[in-house]
PDB file of C-alpha atoms in Angstrom:
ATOM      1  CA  UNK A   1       0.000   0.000   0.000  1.00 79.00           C
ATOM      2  CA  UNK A   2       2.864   2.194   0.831  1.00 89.00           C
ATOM      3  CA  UNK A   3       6.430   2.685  -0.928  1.00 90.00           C
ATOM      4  CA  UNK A   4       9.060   0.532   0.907  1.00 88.00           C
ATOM      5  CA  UNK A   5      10.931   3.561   1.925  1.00 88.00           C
ATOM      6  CA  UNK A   6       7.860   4.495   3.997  1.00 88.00           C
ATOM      7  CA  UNK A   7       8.492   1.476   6.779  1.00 86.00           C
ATOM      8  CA  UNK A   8      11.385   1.345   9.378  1.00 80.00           C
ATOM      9  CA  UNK A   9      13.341  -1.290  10.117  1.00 81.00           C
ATOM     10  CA  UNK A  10      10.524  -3.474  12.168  1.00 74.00           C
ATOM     11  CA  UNK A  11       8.515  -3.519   9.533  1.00 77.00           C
ATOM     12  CA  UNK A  12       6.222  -0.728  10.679  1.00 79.00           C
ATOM     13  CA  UNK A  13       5.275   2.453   9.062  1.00 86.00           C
ATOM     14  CA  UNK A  14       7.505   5.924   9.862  1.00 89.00           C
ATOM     15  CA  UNK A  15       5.874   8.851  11.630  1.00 90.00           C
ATOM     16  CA  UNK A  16       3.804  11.094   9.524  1.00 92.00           C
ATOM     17  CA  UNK A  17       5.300  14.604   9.706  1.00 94.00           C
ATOM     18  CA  UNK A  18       1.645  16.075   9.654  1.00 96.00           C
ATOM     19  CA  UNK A  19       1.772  13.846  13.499  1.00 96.00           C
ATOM     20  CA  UNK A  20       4.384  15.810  14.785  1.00 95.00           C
ATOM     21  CA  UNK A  21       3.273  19.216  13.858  1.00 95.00           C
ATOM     22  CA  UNK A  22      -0.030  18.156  15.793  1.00 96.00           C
ATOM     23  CA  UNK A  23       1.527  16.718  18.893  1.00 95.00           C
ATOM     24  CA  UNK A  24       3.565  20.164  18.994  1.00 94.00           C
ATOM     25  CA  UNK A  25       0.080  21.912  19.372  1.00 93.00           C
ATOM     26  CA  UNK A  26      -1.320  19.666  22.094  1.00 94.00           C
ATOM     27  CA  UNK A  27       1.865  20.046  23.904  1.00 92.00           C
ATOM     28  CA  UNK A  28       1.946  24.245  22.886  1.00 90.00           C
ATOM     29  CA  UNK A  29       1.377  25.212  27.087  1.00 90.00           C
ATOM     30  CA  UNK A  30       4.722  22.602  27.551  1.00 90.00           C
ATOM     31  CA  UNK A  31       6.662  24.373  25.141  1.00 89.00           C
ATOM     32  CA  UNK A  32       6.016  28.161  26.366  1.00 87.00           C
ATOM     33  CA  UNK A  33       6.482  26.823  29.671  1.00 89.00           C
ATOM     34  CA  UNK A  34      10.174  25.381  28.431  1.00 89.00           C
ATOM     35  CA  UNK A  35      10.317  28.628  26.999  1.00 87.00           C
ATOM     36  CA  UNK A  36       9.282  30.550  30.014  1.00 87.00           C
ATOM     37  CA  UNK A  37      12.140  28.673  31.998  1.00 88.00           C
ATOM     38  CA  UNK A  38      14.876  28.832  29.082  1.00 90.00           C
ATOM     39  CA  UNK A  39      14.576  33.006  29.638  1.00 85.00           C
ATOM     40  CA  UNK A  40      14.838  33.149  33.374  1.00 78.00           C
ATOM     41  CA  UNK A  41      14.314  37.038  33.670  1.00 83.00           C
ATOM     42  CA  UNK A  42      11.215  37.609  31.563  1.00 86.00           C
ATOM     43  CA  UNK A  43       9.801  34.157  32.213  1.00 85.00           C
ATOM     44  CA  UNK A  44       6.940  35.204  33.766  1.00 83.00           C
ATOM     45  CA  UNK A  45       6.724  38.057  31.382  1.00 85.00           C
ATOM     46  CA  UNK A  46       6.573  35.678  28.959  1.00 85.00           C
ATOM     47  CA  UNK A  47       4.036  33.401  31.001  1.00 82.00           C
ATOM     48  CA  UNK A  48       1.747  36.684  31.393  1.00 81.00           C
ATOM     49  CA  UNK A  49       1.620  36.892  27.604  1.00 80.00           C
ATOM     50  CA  UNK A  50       0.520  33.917  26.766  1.00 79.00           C
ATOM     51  CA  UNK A  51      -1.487  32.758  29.651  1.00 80.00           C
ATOM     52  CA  UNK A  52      -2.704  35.741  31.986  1.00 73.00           C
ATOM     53  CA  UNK A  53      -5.024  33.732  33.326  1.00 75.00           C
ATOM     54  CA  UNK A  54      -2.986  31.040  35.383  1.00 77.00           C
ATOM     55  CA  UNK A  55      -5.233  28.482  35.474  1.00 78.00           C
ATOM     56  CA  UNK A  56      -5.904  28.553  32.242  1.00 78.00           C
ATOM     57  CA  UNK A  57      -2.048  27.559  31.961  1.00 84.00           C
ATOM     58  CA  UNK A  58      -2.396  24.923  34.384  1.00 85.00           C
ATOM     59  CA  UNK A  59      -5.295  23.374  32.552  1.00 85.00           C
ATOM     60  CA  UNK A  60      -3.408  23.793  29.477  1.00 84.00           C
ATOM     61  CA  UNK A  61      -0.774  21.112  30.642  1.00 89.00           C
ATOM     62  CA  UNK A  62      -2.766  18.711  30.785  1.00 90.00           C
ATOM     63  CA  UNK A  63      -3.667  17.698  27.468  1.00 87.00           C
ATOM     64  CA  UNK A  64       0.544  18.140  26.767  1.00 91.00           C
ATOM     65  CA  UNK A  65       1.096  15.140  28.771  1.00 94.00           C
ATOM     66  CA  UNK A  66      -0.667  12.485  26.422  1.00 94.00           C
ATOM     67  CA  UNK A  67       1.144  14.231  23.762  1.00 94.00           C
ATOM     68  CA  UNK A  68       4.484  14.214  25.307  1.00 92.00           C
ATOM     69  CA  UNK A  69       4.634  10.304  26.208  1.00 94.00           C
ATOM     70  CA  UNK A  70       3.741   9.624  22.296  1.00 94.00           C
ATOM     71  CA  UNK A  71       7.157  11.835  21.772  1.00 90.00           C
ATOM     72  CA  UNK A  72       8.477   8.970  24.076  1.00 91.00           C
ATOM     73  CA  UNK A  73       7.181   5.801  23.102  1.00 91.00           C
ATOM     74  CA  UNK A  74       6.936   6.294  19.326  1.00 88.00           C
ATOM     75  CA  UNK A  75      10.678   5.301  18.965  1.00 85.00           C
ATOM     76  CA  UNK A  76       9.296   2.063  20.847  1.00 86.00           C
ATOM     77  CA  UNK A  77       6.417   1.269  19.852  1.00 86.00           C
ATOM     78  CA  UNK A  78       7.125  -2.311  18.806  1.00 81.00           C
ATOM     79  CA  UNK A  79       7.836  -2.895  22.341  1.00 86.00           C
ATOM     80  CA  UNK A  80       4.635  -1.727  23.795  1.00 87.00           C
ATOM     81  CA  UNK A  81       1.771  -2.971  20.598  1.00 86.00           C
ATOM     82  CA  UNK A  82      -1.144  -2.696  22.676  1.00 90.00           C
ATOM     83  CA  UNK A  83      -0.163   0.566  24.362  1.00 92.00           C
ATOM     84  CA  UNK A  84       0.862   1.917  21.289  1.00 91.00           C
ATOM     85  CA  UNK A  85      -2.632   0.848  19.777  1.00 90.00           C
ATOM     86  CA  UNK A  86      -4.518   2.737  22.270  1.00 93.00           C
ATOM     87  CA  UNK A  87      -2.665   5.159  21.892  1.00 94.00           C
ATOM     88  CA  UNK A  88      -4.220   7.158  19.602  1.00 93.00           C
ATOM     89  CA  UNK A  89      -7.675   7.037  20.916  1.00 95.00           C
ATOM     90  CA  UNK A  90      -5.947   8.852  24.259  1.00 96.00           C
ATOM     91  CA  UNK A  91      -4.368  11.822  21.876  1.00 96.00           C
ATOM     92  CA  UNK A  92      -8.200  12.382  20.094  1.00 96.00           C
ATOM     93  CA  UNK A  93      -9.578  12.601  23.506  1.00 96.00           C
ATOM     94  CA  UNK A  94      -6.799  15.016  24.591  1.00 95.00           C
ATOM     95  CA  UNK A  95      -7.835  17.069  21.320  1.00 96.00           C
ATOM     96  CA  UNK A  96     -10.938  16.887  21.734  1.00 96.00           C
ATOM     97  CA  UNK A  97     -11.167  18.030  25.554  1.00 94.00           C
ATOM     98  CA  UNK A  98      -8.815  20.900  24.203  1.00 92.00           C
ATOM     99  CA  UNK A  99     -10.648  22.112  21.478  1.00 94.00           C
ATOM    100  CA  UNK A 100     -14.391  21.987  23.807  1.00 94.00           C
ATOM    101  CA  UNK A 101     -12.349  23.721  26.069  1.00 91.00           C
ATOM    102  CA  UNK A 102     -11.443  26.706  23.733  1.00 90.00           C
ATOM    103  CA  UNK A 103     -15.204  26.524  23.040  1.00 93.00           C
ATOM    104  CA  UNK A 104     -16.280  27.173  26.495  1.00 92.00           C
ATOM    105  CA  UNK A 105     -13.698  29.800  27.221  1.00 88.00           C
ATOM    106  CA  UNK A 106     -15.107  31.588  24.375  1.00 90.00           C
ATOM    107  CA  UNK A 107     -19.009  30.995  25.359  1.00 93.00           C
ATOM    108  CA  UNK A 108     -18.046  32.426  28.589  1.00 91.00           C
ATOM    109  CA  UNK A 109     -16.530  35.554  27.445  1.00 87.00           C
ATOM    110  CA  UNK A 110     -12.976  34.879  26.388  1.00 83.00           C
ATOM    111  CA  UNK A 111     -12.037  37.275  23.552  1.00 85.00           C
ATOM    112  CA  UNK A 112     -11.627  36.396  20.143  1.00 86.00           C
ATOM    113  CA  UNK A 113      -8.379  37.563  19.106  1.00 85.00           C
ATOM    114  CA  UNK A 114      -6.361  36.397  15.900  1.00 87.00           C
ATOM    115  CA  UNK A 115      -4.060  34.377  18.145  1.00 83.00           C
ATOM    116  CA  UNK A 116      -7.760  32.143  19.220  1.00 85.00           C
ATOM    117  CA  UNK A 117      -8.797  32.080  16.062  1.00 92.00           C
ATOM    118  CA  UNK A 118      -6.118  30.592  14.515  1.00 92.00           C
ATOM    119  CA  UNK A 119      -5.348  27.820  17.213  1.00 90.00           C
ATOM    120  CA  UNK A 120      -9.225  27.033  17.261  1.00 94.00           C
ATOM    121  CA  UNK A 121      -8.842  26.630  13.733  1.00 96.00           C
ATOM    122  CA  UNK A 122      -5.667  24.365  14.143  1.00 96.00           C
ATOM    123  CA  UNK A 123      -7.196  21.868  17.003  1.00 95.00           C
ATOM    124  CA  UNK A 124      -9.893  21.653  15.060  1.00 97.00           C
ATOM    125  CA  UNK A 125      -8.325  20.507  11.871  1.00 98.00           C
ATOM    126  CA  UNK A 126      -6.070  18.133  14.090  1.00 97.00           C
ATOM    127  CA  UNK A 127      -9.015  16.403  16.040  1.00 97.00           C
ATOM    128  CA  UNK A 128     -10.139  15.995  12.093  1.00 97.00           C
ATOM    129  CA  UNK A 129      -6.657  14.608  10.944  1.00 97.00           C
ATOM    130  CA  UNK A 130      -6.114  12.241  13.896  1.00 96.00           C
ATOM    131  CA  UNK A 131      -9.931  10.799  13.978  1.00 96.00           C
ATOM    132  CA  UNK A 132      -9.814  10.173   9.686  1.00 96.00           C
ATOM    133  CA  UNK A 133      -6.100  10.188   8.983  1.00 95.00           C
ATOM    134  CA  UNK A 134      -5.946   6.026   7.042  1.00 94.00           C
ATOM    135  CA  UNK A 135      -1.824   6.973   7.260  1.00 93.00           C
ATOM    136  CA  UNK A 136      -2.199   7.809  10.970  1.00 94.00           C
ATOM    137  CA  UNK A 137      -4.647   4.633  11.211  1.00 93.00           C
ATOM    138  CA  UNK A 138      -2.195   2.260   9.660  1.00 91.00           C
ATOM    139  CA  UNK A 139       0.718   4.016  11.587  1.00 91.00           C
ATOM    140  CA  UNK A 140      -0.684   3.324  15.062  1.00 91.00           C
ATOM    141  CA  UNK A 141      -1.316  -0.634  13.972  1.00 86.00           C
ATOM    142  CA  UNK A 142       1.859  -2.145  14.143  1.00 70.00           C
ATOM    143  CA  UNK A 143       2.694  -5.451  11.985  1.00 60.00           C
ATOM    144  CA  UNK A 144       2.459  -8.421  13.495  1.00 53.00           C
ATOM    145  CA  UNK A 145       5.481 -10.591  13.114  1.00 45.00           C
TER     146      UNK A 145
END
């Protein structure tokens, strides 16, 4: 179904770039923290910017984790089959708890700025990618050897 040069070594099929890009955006509140902490003088500056609400930063965390242990345990995957499987179902649920909970932030008042707009946009063509993606499909079903 796919060009040879589209499997690794076990057999199984490599990581979509599109899958990265979207596990970057469910772990965006990890990376301006990392960024926060990289610039220790204007980290909270920083922090203030793009969260000036802070529990809307701790909330934002949250849905990072899923996506940071798939940056783990994708080199592994053939170790952990059944994991790996399930997997995916965990990182739709993470985007779609993020994207209902841009959706009640802006029901409840939260202004619309370009910056919301956009990442609404974004989650919401992810949570579309990951639930009809057939490469993502066949890349989270590992071959049985």
């Amino acid at each position: 179904m796919y060009p040879p040069s589209d499997y690794d070594t076990h057999g199984n099929l490599k990581t979509p770039f599109l899958f990265w890009c979207i596990l970057l955006l469910q772990a965006r509140t990890w990376f301006v923290l990392v960024l926060a902490a990289a610039s220790r003088q204007q980290g909270d500056a920083i922090l203030g910017v793009f969260y000036p609400d802070r529990d809307n930063f701790w909330f934002g965390l949250l849905p990072g984790v899923p996506a940071a242990l798939a940056f783990m345990i994708s080199g592994r995957r053939h170790l952990y089959p059944r994991l790996w499987s399930a997997w995916r179902w965990l990182l739709n649920a993470a985007q779609g708890g993020v994207l209902a909970w841009q959706i009640v932030l802006l029901w409840l008042g939260e202004e619309l700025t370009g910056i919301t707009l956009t990442l609404l946009i974004a989650d919401i063509f992810a949570l579309w990618w990951l639930c009809t993606s057939r490469r993502l499909r066949d890349y989270f079903t590992l071959s049985r050897e």
